[in-house]
Amino acid sequence: MPTTPASDTGPEPLDRVDLATRQPADLAGVAAADLARTAATVAGELLAPPASMRLGDVVPAPELVTPDAAADFTLPEDAVIRVAAAPAARDVAEQLAELLRPATGYPLPVTDSAPAHPNAPLMLTLSAAAQQGSESWQETAPGGAEIFQDLAPGGGEGYRLDVSGVGVRIIAGTAAGLFYGVQTLRQLLPAAVESATPVAERWVVPGGTIVDRPRFAYRGAMLDVARHFFPVEDVLRVIDHLARYKLNHLHLHLTDDQGWRIAIDAWPRLTEVGGTTEVGGGPGGWYTKDDYRRIVRHAARRHVTVVPEIDLPGHTNAALVAYPELAPGKVAPPPYTGTEVGFSYVDPTDERAYDFVADVLGEVAALTPGPWLHIGGDEAFKVKGEAYTGFIERAQELVAATGKTVIGWHQLAPAAHADGRVLQWWGTNGDDPVTAEAVRRGARLILSPAKHAYLDMKYTPDTPIGHDWAGLIDVRTAYDWDPAAHLADVPAEAVLGVEAPLWTESVTSLAEIEFMLFPRLPALAELGWSPPTTHDWEGFRARLAEHGPRWSAAGTTYHRSPEVPWPAEPTIPAPRSPRRTKTRQ
Ligand code: TNX
């Protein structure tokens, strides 16, 4: 685990433990502590190396960066995180403290009272009030005032971060904006900030101003918990990964042929029977309603919306095993633990199917505070033509009856438009007239092009897990496409955002999830957040390189792609081989 970033060529960092032992033994109490703090601060100011990070070294790239090399800030041991404003800001401040305390070992109290000394250099201020502190924006950051007006309260996820010699200040119109400012600050500190235990380091932040906001409203990733089941703790960690790259949606693929993963009170056998299988014959598993609520709460605190998917009418073998009455001919199929697709479906000619859909969607909607319900709709090869569109139209109505807005894979396109509906496009050919027509009828799109955004594709032919049916996706392929211009005859305004799906036929552990996510998830995150003017492969891979030591410090597995100029550090072992790999034909 690195204690200093490889790029830090400044003087040796001062060891704060040494500093502490410099306290004279015969002085006690408050006076001694004050003296030690003053000494540490003075020494810190004199010996502070330049910041190891540059202000623009952030992924996703910020919209506007105005460095000020004379304004680097060194976080002192007695720093206070001060919150000016709403209670929602207080929780973001607590999260900032939680992320800085382990590596720094500093107490970092959060307070909403005025600083003890008027010009105390030891202060971070979070403010949820957009108006506060905006007086000097035009002078310090050209264009800043205009951007900030877009971020007026209620208006979004943008933030402004100022680093001056005396402190760091983050201002935003919403708690989400403050949260994203905190994620940026985290990346501006040395990589060792990700350590779970105290590290001797100078916590220097590069000086200047960042004014930033997202390009797209929907920025997400999908985790398939159906092909292989993953425990709640793994899902929480994935949410943390999303949040630090400013992704704001987690799509959970909760049901498929190989397993049903969410408890439904009205149909208990869905999990009791349908939850006990997974690809390769493992034990499977499922989330109780309390498990799911825990996931939703963890996500909400990190400004991530959970999007639950109940895949219909195909991908339903596990449900049919549990309830043969839903199956065509009312005959239970055998449980399925392979990786083929397209063979199963609930019988769309039987009214019982719609009772089932209404009950399931009703219970999932009641558990889900976010606005979306995803109904799948992909690869229902045996439900054709009007049987398919008729089923989907009824399912869309059942979603609307829950008060939620429907999302479905782009196979939904031929079905009638439903108010607000969103299609998730996962095609391989950007010329898709059926989807373009659905957009003309009012649909909006989430872009997940399989050739760029499918994180279950291998990086190279040698990648030990994953598929290759959509091609190989190295980091550059994940990065080099434009969501707004990807589909022919679809206007940029119809694109709600982007999502990177991770299907898990061959992914069996958290380490393997992380190996497929990193470093491609940050590429997708940058497409979702950063303005197209910042798009630049050379710049991106240089910024991305700085994240290798961060992932190592945090114990996160990643693929050390040769496309990225990683700083030297111990080799990361590749994840273990999967129990089985079967390539989709
Ligand atoms: C296609 S993409 C599927 C999934 C598979 C995936 C494997 C989509 C909507 N359906 O059922 O897991 O390919 O890459």
Coordinates of C-alpha atoms and ligand atoms in Angstrom, one line a residue:
M1 CA 0.0 0.0 0.0
P2 CA 1.6 3.3 -1.0
T3 CA 2.0 5.9 1.7
T4 CA 2.9 8.7 -0.8
P5 CA 2.0 9.0 -4.4
A6 CA 4.8 8.1 -6.8
S7 CA 4.5 11.5 -8.5
D8 CA 5.3 13.4 -5.3
T9 CA 8.9 14.7 -5.7
G10 CA 8.6 17.3 -3.0
P11 CA 10.3 17.0 0.4
E12 CA 9.7 13.9 2.5
P13 CA 6.2 14.2 4.1
L14 CA 6.3 15.2 7.7
D15 CA 5.2 12.3 9.9
R16 CA 2.5 13.5 12.2
V17 CA 3.4 10.9 14.8
D18 CA 6.8 12.5 15.0
L19 CA 5.2 15.8 15.4
A20 CA 3.2 14.6 18.2
T21 CA 6.2 13.3 20.1
R22 CA 7.9 16.6 19.8
Q23 CA 5.5 17.9 22.5
P24 CA 7.5 18.8 25.7
A25 CA 6.8 16.1 28.3
D26 CA 6.3 18.6 31.1
L27 CA 3.5 20.5 29.5
A28 CA 0.0 19.2 29.8
G29 CA -3.6 19.9 28.9
V30 CA -5.0 22.5 26.6
A31 CA -2.0 24.7 26.5
A32 CA 0.2 21.8 25.4
A33 CA -2.2 20.8 22.7
D34 CA -2.4 24.3 21.4
L35 CA 1.3 24.7 21.3
A36 CA 1.7 21.4 19.5
R37 CA -1.0 22.4 17.0
T38 CA 0.6 25.7 16.4
A39 CA 4.0 24.1 15.9
A40 CA 2.6 21.6 13.5
T41 CA 0.8 24.3 11.6
V42 CA 3.9 26.5 11.3
A43 CA 6.0 23.5 10.3
G44 CA 3.4 22.4 7.8
E45 CA 3.3 25.8 6.2
L46 CA 7.1 26.0 6.0
L47 CA 7.6 22.5 4.7
A48 CA 4.5 21.9 2.7
P49 CA 5.4 20.4 -0.6
P50 CA 3.4 21.5 -3.6
A51 CA 0.2 19.6 -4.1
S52 CA 0.8 16.2 -5.7
M53 CA -2.4 16.5 -7.6
R54 CA -3.2 19.2 -10.2
L55 CA -6.6 20.9 -9.8
G56 CA -7.9 19.4 -13.1
D57 CA -6.9 15.8 -12.2
V58 CA -10.4 14.7 -11.7
V59 CA -12.6 12.0 -13.2
P60 CA -15.1 12.8 -14.6
A61 CA -13.4 15.9 -16.0
P62 CA -15.0 19.1 -14.4
E63 CA -16.5 21.7 -16.7
L64 CA -14.4 24.7 -15.6
V65 CA -11.0 24.5 -13.8
T66 CA -9.1 27.7 -12.8
P67 CA -5.9 26.7 -11.0
D68 CA -4.0 29.0 -8.7
A69 CA -0.6 27.5 -7.8
A70 CA -0.2 30.1 -5.0
A71 CA -3.3 28.9 -3.2
D72 CA -2.5 25.3 -2.3
F73 CA -4.1 24.3 1.0
T74 CA -2.7 21.9 3.6
L75 CA -5.3 20.2 5.7
P76 CA -4.2 20.6 9.3
E77 CA -4.8 18.2 12.1
D78 CA -7.3 20.4 13.9
A79 CA -9.3 21.2 10.8
V80 CA -13.0 21.7 11.4
I81 CA -15.7 21.0 8.8
R82 CA -18.1 23.8 9.1
V83 CA -21.6 23.6 7.6
A84 CA -23.4 26.8 6.8
A85 CA -27.1 26.0 6.1
A86 CA -29.6 23.3 5.7
P87 CA -29.7 19.9 7.6
A88 CA -29.2 18.1 4.3
A89 CA -25.8 19.8 4.0
R90 CA -24.9 18.5 7.5
D91 CA -25.1 14.9 6.3
V92 CA -22.8 15.6 3.4
A93 CA -20.3 17.2 5.8
E94 CA -20.6 14.1 8.0
Q95 CA -19.8 12.0 5.0
L96 CA -16.8 14.2 4.2
A97 CA -15.5 13.7 7.7
E98 CA -16.1 9.9 7.5
L99 CA -14.1 9.7 4.3
L100 CA -11.2 11.8 5.6
R101 CA -10.9 10.5 9.2
P102 CA -9.5 6.9 8.6
A103 CA -6.5 8.0 6.5
T104 CA -5.7 11.3 8.2
G105 CA -6.4 10.1 11.7
Y106 CA -7.6 13.7 12.3
P107 CA -10.8 14.2 14.4
L108 CA -12.4 16.6 11.9
P109 CA -15.4 17.6 14.0
V110 CA -18.5 18.9 12.0
T111 CA -20.0 22.1 13.3
D112 CA -22.4 24.7 12.2
S113 CA -21.1 27.3 14.5
A114 CA -18.8 30.2 13.5
P115 CA -15.1 29.4 13.5
A116 CA -13.3 30.0 16.8
H117 CA -10.7 32.4 15.1
P118 CA -12.1 34.7 12.4
N119 CA -9.2 33.8 10.1
A120 CA -8.7 30.3 11.2
P121 CA -7.0 28.5 8.3
L122 CA -8.4 25.2 9.4
M123 CA -11.8 25.2 8.0
L124 CA -13.9 23.5 5.4
T125 CA -17.2 25.1 4.7
L126 CA -20.1 23.5 3.0
S127 CA -23.1 25.6 2.1
A128 CA -26.3 24.5 0.6
A129 CA -27.4 28.0 0.0
A130 CA -26.6 28.9 -3.6
Q131 CA -26.5 32.6 -2.8
Q132 CA -23.8 32.4 -0.1
G133 CA -20.3 33.3 -1.0
S134 CA -21.2 34.0 -4.7
E135 CA -19.9 37.6 -4.6
S136 CA -16.5 37.0 -6.1
W137 CA -17.3 34.3 -8.7
Q138 CA -16.9 36.4 -11.8
E139 CA -13.4 37.5 -10.9
T140 CA -12.1 34.1 -9.8
A141 CA -13.7 31.9 -12.4
P142 CA -14.7 33.2 -15.8
G143 CA -18.0 31.8 -16.7
G144 CA -18.6 30.7 -13.1
A145 CA -21.5 32.9 -12.4
E146 CA -23.4 31.8 -15.5
I147 CA -22.9 28.2 -14.7
F148 CA -24.0 28.7 -11.1
Q149 CA -27.3 30.4 -12.2
D150 CA -28.1 27.1 -13.9
L151 CA -27.6 25.4 -10.6
A152 CA -30.0 27.6 -8.6
P153 CA -31.7 25.8 -5.7
G154 CA -33.7 22.9 -7.0
G155 CA -31.8 23.1 -10.2
G156 CA -29.5 20.3 -10.0
E157 CA -26.3 18.6 -9.1
G158 CA -23.6 21.2 -9.9
Y159 CA -21.2 22.7 -7.4
R160 CA -18.4 25.2 -7.0
L161 CA -15.2 24.3 -5.1
D162 CA -12.7 27.0 -4.0
V163 CA -9.3 26.1 -2.7
S164 CA -7.5 29.0 -1.2
G165 CA -4.5 29.0 1.1
V166 CA -6.8 29.3 4.1
G167 CA -9.3 26.5 3.3
V168 CA -11.6 24.7 1.0
R169 CA -15.1 25.8 0.3
I170 CA -17.8 24.0 -1.5
I171 CA -21.1 25.6 -2.5
A172 CA -24.0 24.1 -4.3
G173 CA -27.7 24.5 -4.8
T174 CA -28.6 21.0 -3.5
A175 CA -27.2 18.4 -1.2
A176 CA -26.4 16.3 -4.3
G177 CA -24.2 19.2 -5.6
L178 CA -22.4 19.4 -2.3
F179 CA -21.9 15.6 -2.4
Y180 CA -20.3 15.8 -5.8
G181 CA -18.1 18.7 -4.7
V182 CA -16.9 16.4 -1.9
Q183 CA -16.1 13.6 -4.4
T184 CA -14.0 16.1 -6.3
L185 CA -12.2 17.2 -3.2
R186 CA -11.5 13.6 -2.4
Q187 CA -9.7 13.1 -5.7
L188 CA -7.7 16.3 -5.2
L189 CA -6.1 14.9 -2.0
P190 CA -3.2 12.4 -2.3
A191 CA -4.1 8.8 -3.2
A192 CA -3.4 7.7 0.4
V193 CA -6.6 9.4 1.4
E194 CA -8.3 6.1 0.4
S195 CA -6.4 4.2 3.1
A196 CA -8.6 2.6 5.9
T197 CA -5.8 3.2 8.4
P198 CA -3.8 6.4 9.3
V199 CA -1.0 7.3 6.9
A200 CA 1.8 9.7 7.3
E201 CA 1.1 12.2 4.5
R202 CA 0.9 15.9 3.8
W203 CA -2.8 16.4 2.9
V204 CA -2.3 19.1 0.3
V205 CA -5.1 20.2 -2.0
P206 CA -4.1 22.2 -5.2
G207 CA -5.3 25.8 -5.2
G208 CA -7.9 27.3 -7.5
T209 CA -11.5 27.0 -8.4
I210 CA -13.7 24.4 -10.0
V211 CA -17.2 25.1 -11.3
D212 CA -18.9 21.9 -12.4
R213 CA -22.2 20.3 -13.4
P214 CA -23.4 17.2 -15.2
R215 CA -24.1 16.8 -18.9
F216 CA -26.8 14.2 -18.5
A217 CA -29.4 13.8 -15.8
Y218 CA -29.3 9.9 -15.8
R219 CA -25.8 8.4 -15.2
G220 CA -25.9 4.8 -14.2
A221 CA -24.6 1.3 -13.9
M222 CA -26.5 -2.0 -13.8
L223 CA -25.7 -5.0 -11.7
D224 CA -27.2 -8.4 -12.6
V225 CA -27.8 -10.0 -9.3
A226 CA -29.9 -12.8 -10.9
R227 CA -27.3 -14.8 -12.9
H228 CA -25.2 -14.8 -9.8
F229 CA -26.5 -13.5 -6.5
F230 CA -24.4 -11.0 -4.6
P231 CA -24.9 -10.2 -0.9
V232 CA -26.1 -6.8 0.3
E233 CA -22.6 -5.8 1.4
D234 CA -21.3 -6.2 -2.2
V235 CA -24.1 -4.1 -3.6
L236 CA -23.4 -1.4 -1.0
R237 CA -19.8 -1.3 -2.1
V238 CA -20.8 -1.1 -5.8
I239 CA -23.0 1.9 -4.8
D240 CA -19.9 3.6 -3.2
H241 CA -18.0 3.0 -6.4
L242 CA -20.7 4.6 -8.5
A243 CA -21.1 7.6 -6.2
R244 CA -17.4 8.6 -6.3
Y245 CA -17.6 8.9 -10.1
K246 CA -20.7 11.0 -9.8
L247 CA -23.0 8.3 -11.2
N248 CA -26.5 8.7 -9.8
H249 CA -28.5 5.5 -10.7
L250 CA -28.0 1.9 -9.8
H251 CA -30.1 -0.4 -12.0
L252 CA -30.6 -3.8 -10.3
H253 CA -31.5 -6.7 -12.6
L254 CA -33.4 -8.6 -10.0
T255 CA -35.0 -11.4 -11.9
D256 CA -34.0 -13.8 -14.7
D257 CA -34.2 -17.4 -15.7
Q258 CA -31.6 -18.5 -13.2
G259 CA -33.0 -16.8 -10.1
W260 CA -35.6 -14.5 -8.5
R261 CA -33.9 -12.2 -6.0
I262 CA -36.6 -9.9 -4.4
A263 CA -39.1 -11.1 -1.8
I264 CA -42.8 -10.6 -2.9
D265 CA -45.3 -11.2 -0.1
A266 CA -48.2 -12.1 -2.4
W267 CA -46.1 -14.7 -4.3
P268 CA -43.7 -16.1 -1.6
R269 CA -42.4 -19.1 -3.7
L270 CA -40.8 -16.6 -6.1
T271 CA -37.8 -16.4 -3.7
E272 CA -38.4 -19.5 -1.6
V273 CA -38.1 -21.7 -4.7
G274 CA -37.0 -19.3 -7.5
G275 CA -34.3 -17.7 -5.4
T276 CA -32.4 -20.9 -4.7
T277 CA -30.6 -21.3 -8.0
E278 CA -27.9 -19.4 -10.0
V279 CA -25.7 -19.9 -13.0
G280 CA -23.3 -22.9 -12.5
G281 CA -25.4 -24.6 -9.8
G282 CA -24.5 -22.4 -6.8
P283 CA -26.9 -21.7 -3.9
G284 CA -28.3 -18.4 -5.2
G285 CA -30.0 -16.2 -2.6
W286 CA -32.4 -13.3 -2.5
Y287 CA -33.0 -9.9 -0.8
T288 CA -35.7 -9.7 1.9
K289 CA -37.6 -6.4 1.8
D290 CA -35.4 -5.1 4.6
D291 CA -32.3 -6.0 2.7
Y292 CA -33.7 -4.1 -0.3
R293 CA -34.6 -1.1 1.9
R294 CA -31.1 -1.1 3.3
I295 CA -29.7 -1.0 -0.3
V296 CA -32.1 1.9 -1.1
R297 CA -31.1 3.8 2.0
H298 CA -27.4 3.4 1.4
A299 CA -27.9 4.6 -2.2
A300 CA -30.0 7.5 -1.2
R301 CA -27.4 8.9 1.2
R302 CA -25.0 8.9 -1.7
H303 CA -27.5 10.5 -4.1
V304 CA -27.9 7.3 -6.0
T305 CA -31.4 6.2 -7.2
V306 CA -32.2 2.5 -7.3
V307 CA -33.9 1.3 -10.5
P308 CA -35.4 -2.1 -9.9
E309 CA -35.9 -4.3 -12.9
I310 CA -38.4 -7.2 -13.1
D311 CA -37.7 -8.7 -16.5
L312 CA -40.9 -9.6 -18.4
P313 CA -42.4 -11.5 -20.2
G314 CA -39.2 -13.5 -21.0
H315 CA -36.2 -14.2 -18.7
T316 CA -38.8 -15.7 -16.3
N317 CA -37.8 -19.4 -15.9
A318 CA -37.2 -19.0 -12.1
A319 CA -40.7 -17.6 -11.7
L320 CA -42.3 -20.4 -13.7
V321 CA -40.5 -23.0 -11.6
A322 CA -42.0 -21.4 -8.5
Y323 CA -45.5 -20.9 -10.1
P324 CA -46.3 -23.3 -12.9
E325 CA -49.7 -21.6 -13.3
L326 CA -47.8 -18.8 -15.1
A327 CA -46.2 -21.1 -17.6
P328 CA -47.5 -21.8 -21.0
G329 CA -49.5 -25.1 -20.7
K330 CA -49.2 -24.7 -16.9
V331 CA -46.3 -27.1 -16.8
A332 CA -43.3 -26.3 -14.5
P333 CA -40.1 -26.1 -16.4
P334 CA -36.9 -27.5 -14.8
P335 CA -34.8 -25.0 -12.9
Y336 CA -32.2 -23.4 -15.2
T337 CA -28.5 -22.8 -14.3
G338 CA -27.1 -22.4 -17.8
T339 CA -26.5 -19.1 -19.8
E340 CA -28.7 -19.4 -22.9
V341 CA -31.4 -16.8 -23.3
G342 CA -34.8 -16.4 -24.9
F343 CA -36.6 -19.6 -24.1
S344 CA -38.9 -18.8 -21.2
Y345 CA -42.0 -16.6 -20.9
V346 CA -45.1 -16.0 -18.8
D347 CA -48.2 -16.9 -20.7
P348 CA -49.6 -13.6 -22.0
T349 CA -52.9 -15.1 -22.9
D350 CA -53.7 -16.0 -19.3
E351 CA -55.2 -13.2 -17.0
R352 CA -53.3 -14.7 -14.1
A353 CA -50.1 -13.3 -15.7
Y354 CA -51.4 -9.8 -15.2
D355 CA -52.4 -10.4 -11.6
F356 CA -48.8 -11.5 -11.1
V357 CA -47.3 -8.5 -12.8
A358 CA -49.6 -6.1 -10.9
D359 CA -48.7 -7.7 -7.5
V360 CA -45.0 -7.8 -8.2
L361 CA -44.8 -4.2 -9.6
G362 CA -47.0 -2.9 -6.8
E363 CA -44.8 -4.4 -4.1
V364 CA -41.5 -3.3 -5.7
A365 CA -42.9 0.2 -6.3
A366 CA -43.9 0.5 -2.7
L367 CA -40.3 -0.4 -1.6
T368 CA -38.7 2.0 -4.1
P369 CA -38.6 5.8 -3.5
G370 CA -37.2 6.5 -6.9
P371 CA -39.4 7.4 -9.9
W372 CA -38.5 4.4 -12.1
L373 CA -39.7 0.8 -12.6
H374 CA -37.8 -1.2 -15.3
I375 CA -39.8 -4.0 -16.9
G376 CA -37.1 -5.6 -19.1
G377 CA -38.8 -6.7 -22.2
D378 CA -35.6 -8.1 -23.9
E379 CA -35.2 -11.3 -25.7
A380 CA -38.8 -12.6 -25.3
F381 CA -38.2 -14.5 -28.5
K382 CA -41.3 -16.8 -28.1
V383 CA -43.8 -13.9 -27.5
K384 CA -44.0 -12.4 -31.0
G385 CA -45.9 -9.5 -32.7
E386 CA -49.1 -8.4 -31.1
A387 CA -48.9 -10.9 -28.3
Y388 CA -45.7 -9.1 -27.3
T389 CA -46.8 -5.5 -27.8
G390 CA -50.1 -6.3 -26.1
F391 CA -48.4 -7.7 -23.0
I392 CA -46.0 -4.8 -22.8
E393 CA -48.8 -2.2 -23.2
R394 CA -50.6 -3.8 -20.3
A395 CA -47.4 -3.9 -18.2
Q396 CA -46.8 -0.2 -19.0
E397 CA -50.3 0.6 -17.7
L398 CA -49.6 -1.4 -14.6
V399 CA -46.4 0.6 -14.0
A400 CA -48.3 3.8 -14.4
A401 CA -50.9 2.6 -11.9
T402 CA -48.1 2.4 -9.3
G403 CA -47.3 6.0 -9.9
K404 CA -43.9 5.2 -11.4
T405 CA -42.4 5.8 -14.9
V406 CA -41.6 2.9 -17.0
I407 CA -38.1 2.0 -18.3
G408 CA -37.6 -1.0 -20.6
W409 CA -34.9 -2.4 -22.9
H410 CA -35.3 -0.9 -26.4
Q411 CA -37.3 -4.1 -27.5
L412 CA -40.2 -2.2 -26.0
A413 CA -40.1 0.3 -28.9
P414 CA -42.9 -1.2 -31.1
A415 CA -45.4 -1.0 -28.2
A416 CA -47.5 2.1 -27.8
H417 CA -46.0 5.1 -26.1
A418 CA -46.6 5.4 -22.4
D419 CA -46.3 8.8 -20.6
G420 CA -42.6 9.6 -20.0
R421 CA -41.4 6.1 -21.0
V422 CA -37.7 5.6 -21.3
L423 CA -36.0 2.9 -23.5
Q424 CA -32.6 1.6 -22.7
W425 CA -30.8 1.0 -26.0
W426 CA -28.3 -1.8 -25.9
G427 CA -27.9 -2.4 -29.7
T428 CA -24.8 -2.9 -31.7
N429 CA -25.9 -0.9 -34.8
G430 CA -26.6 2.8 -34.4
D431 CA -29.0 2.8 -37.3
D432 CA -32.2 1.7 -35.5
P433 CA -35.3 3.0 -37.2
V434 CA -37.7 1.3 -34.8
T435 CA -36.2 3.0 -31.7
A436 CA -35.9 6.3 -33.6
E437 CA -39.6 6.1 -34.3
A438 CA -40.4 5.4 -30.7
V439 CA -38.4 8.5 -29.8
R440 CA -40.6 10.5 -32.3
R441 CA -43.6 9.2 -30.4
G442 CA -42.2 10.6 -27.2
A443 CA -39.8 8.1 -25.7
R444 CA -36.5 9.2 -24.2
L445 CA -33.4 7.0 -24.2
I446 CA -30.7 5.7 -21.9
L447 CA -27.7 4.7 -24.0
S448 CA -26.0 1.4 -23.2
P449 CA -24.5 0.4 -26.6
A450 CA -23.2 -3.1 -26.1
K451 CA -20.0 -2.4 -28.1
H452 CA -19.0 0.4 -25.7
A453 CA -20.9 0.2 -22.4
Y454 CA -21.3 -3.6 -21.7
L455 CA -19.0 -4.2 -18.8
D456 CA -19.4 -7.9 -19.1
M457 CA -17.4 -7.9 -22.4
K458 CA -13.8 -8.9 -22.1
Y459 CA -11.1 -6.2 -22.3
T460 CA -8.9 -8.5 -24.5
P461 CA -9.0 -12.0 -25.7
D462 CA -7.1 -13.0 -22.6
T463 CA -9.5 -11.6 -20.1
P464 CA -10.3 -14.5 -17.8
I465 CA -14.0 -13.8 -17.4
G466 CA -16.6 -12.1 -19.5
H467 CA -18.2 -12.4 -23.0
D468 CA -17.2 -11.2 -26.4
W469 CA -20.4 -11.4 -28.4
A470 CA -20.5 -7.6 -28.8
G471 CA -16.7 -7.4 -29.2
L472 CA -13.8 -6.6 -27.0
I473 CA -14.1 -3.4 -24.9
D474 CA -10.8 -2.0 -23.9
V475 CA -10.7 1.3 -22.0
R476 CA -10.4 3.5 -25.1
T477 CA -13.5 1.7 -26.6
A478 CA -15.4 2.3 -23.4
Y479 CA -14.4 6.0 -23.6
D480 CA -14.5 6.9 -27.3
W481 CA -18.1 7.4 -28.3
D482 CA -20.7 10.2 -27.9
P483 CA -24.0 9.4 -26.2
A484 CA -25.7 12.3 -27.8
A485 CA -24.7 11.4 -31.4
H486 CA -24.6 7.6 -31.2
L487 CA -28.0 6.8 -32.7
A488 CA -29.1 7.9 -36.2
D489 CA -32.2 10.1 -36.4
V490 CA -32.4 10.6 -32.6
P491 CA -32.0 14.2 -31.4
A492 CA -29.6 14.8 -28.5
E493 CA -32.4 16.2 -26.4
A494 CA -34.0 12.7 -26.4
V495 CA -31.0 11.2 -24.6
L496 CA -31.7 11.1 -20.9
G497 CA -28.3 9.7 -20.2
V498 CA -26.0 6.6 -20.1
E499 CA -25.7 3.4 -18.3
A500 CA -23.1 0.6 -18.1
P501 CA -24.6 -2.8 -17.5
L502 CA -22.7 -5.6 -15.9
W503 CA -24.2 -9.0 -16.7
T504 CA -22.9 -11.7 -14.4
E505 CA -23.1 -15.0 -16.1
S506 CA -19.3 -15.4 -15.6
V507 CA -18.9 -12.9 -12.7
T508 CA -19.0 -14.7 -9.3
S509 CA -17.5 -12.4 -6.7
L510 CA -17.1 -8.8 -5.6
A511 CA -13.4 -8.9 -6.8
E512 CA -14.6 -10.0 -10.3
I513 CA -17.3 -7.2 -10.3
E514 CA -14.6 -4.6 -9.5
F515 CA -12.2 -6.1 -12.1
M516 CA -14.8 -5.6 -14.9
L517 CA -15.9 -2.2 -13.6
F518 CA -12.4 -0.7 -13.2
P519 CA -11.1 1.1 -15.1
R520 CA -14.1 1.2 -17.6
L521 CA -16.8 2.5 -15.3
P522 CA -15.0 5.9 -14.9
A523 CA -14.9 6.1 -18.7
L524 CA -18.6 5.8 -18.9
A525 CA -19.0 8.1 -15.9
E526 CA -17.0 10.8 -17.8
L527 CA -19.3 10.5 -20.8
G528 CA -22.3 11.0 -18.6
W529 CA -21.0 13.9 -16.6
S530 CA -18.4 15.9 -18.5
P531 CA -19.0 18.4 -21.3
P532 CA -18.0 17.1 -24.7
T533 CA -15.4 19.9 -24.9
T534 CA -13.3 18.1 -22.3
H535 CA -13.3 14.8 -24.3
D536 CA -9.7 13.8 -25.0
W537 CA -8.3 10.3 -24.8
E538 CA -4.8 11.3 -23.9
G539 CA -6.0 13.6 -21.1
F540 CA -8.4 11.0 -19.9
R541 CA -5.9 8.2 -19.6
A542 CA -3.4 10.4 -17.8
R543 CA -6.1 11.4 -15.3
L544 CA -7.3 7.9 -14.9
A545 CA -3.8 6.7 -14.2
E546 CA -3.9 8.5 -10.8
H547 CA -6.8 6.3 -9.8
G548 CA -4.7 3.1 -9.7
P549 CA -3.0 3.9 -6.4
R550 CA -6.4 5.0 -5.1
W551 CA -8.0 1.7 -5.9
S552 CA -5.0 -0.1 -4.4
A553 CA -5.2 1.9 -1.2
A554 CA -8.9 1.2 -0.9
G555 CA -8.4 -2.6 -1.7
T556 CA -10.4 -2.3 -4.9
T557 CA -9.5 -4.8 -7.7
Y558 CA -8.9 -3.4 -11.1
H559 CA -7.6 -4.3 -14.5
R560 CA -4.1 -2.8 -15.1
S561 CA -4.8 -2.1 -18.7
P562 CA -1.6 -1.3 -20.7
E563 CA -3.5 1.6 -22.3
V564 CA -3.2 3.6 -19.1
P565 CA 0.1 5.0 -17.8
W566 CA -0.3 3.8 -14.2
P567 CA 2.2 5.0 -11.7
A568 CA 4.4 2.2 -10.4
E569 CA 3.0 0.1 -7.5
P570 CA 2.8 -3.5 -6.5
T571 CA 1.1 -5.7 -9.1
I572 CA -2.6 -6.3 -8.6
P573 CA -3.4 -10.0 -8.8
A574 CA -6.1 -10.8 -11.5
P575 CA -9.3 -12.2 -10.0
R576 CA -9.5 -15.9 -9.7
S577 CA -10.9 -17.8 -12.7
P578 CA -14.6 -18.2 -12.8
R579 CA -16.2 -21.5 -11.8
R580 CA -17.3 -21.9 -15.4
T581 CA -17.3 -19.8 -18.6
K582 CA -19.7 -20.3 -21.4
T583 CA -19.6 -17.9 -24.2
R584 CA -22.9 -16.8 -25.6
Q585 CA -23.3 -17.8 -29.3
Ligands
TNX1 C1 -28.1 -9.9 -23.5 S1 -28.6 -7.1 -23.0 C2 -29.0 -9.8 -22.5 C3 -28.7 -10.5 -21.2 C4 -27.4 -11.2 -21.2 C5 -26.4 -10.4 -22.0 C6 -25.0 -11.0 -21.9 C7 -30.0 -7.7 -22.6 C8 -31.1 -6.7 -22.4 N1 -30.1 -9.0 -22.5 O1 -29.7 -11.3 -20.9 O2 -27.0 -11.4 -19.9 O3 -26.8 -10.2 -23.3 O4 -24.1 -10.1 -22.5

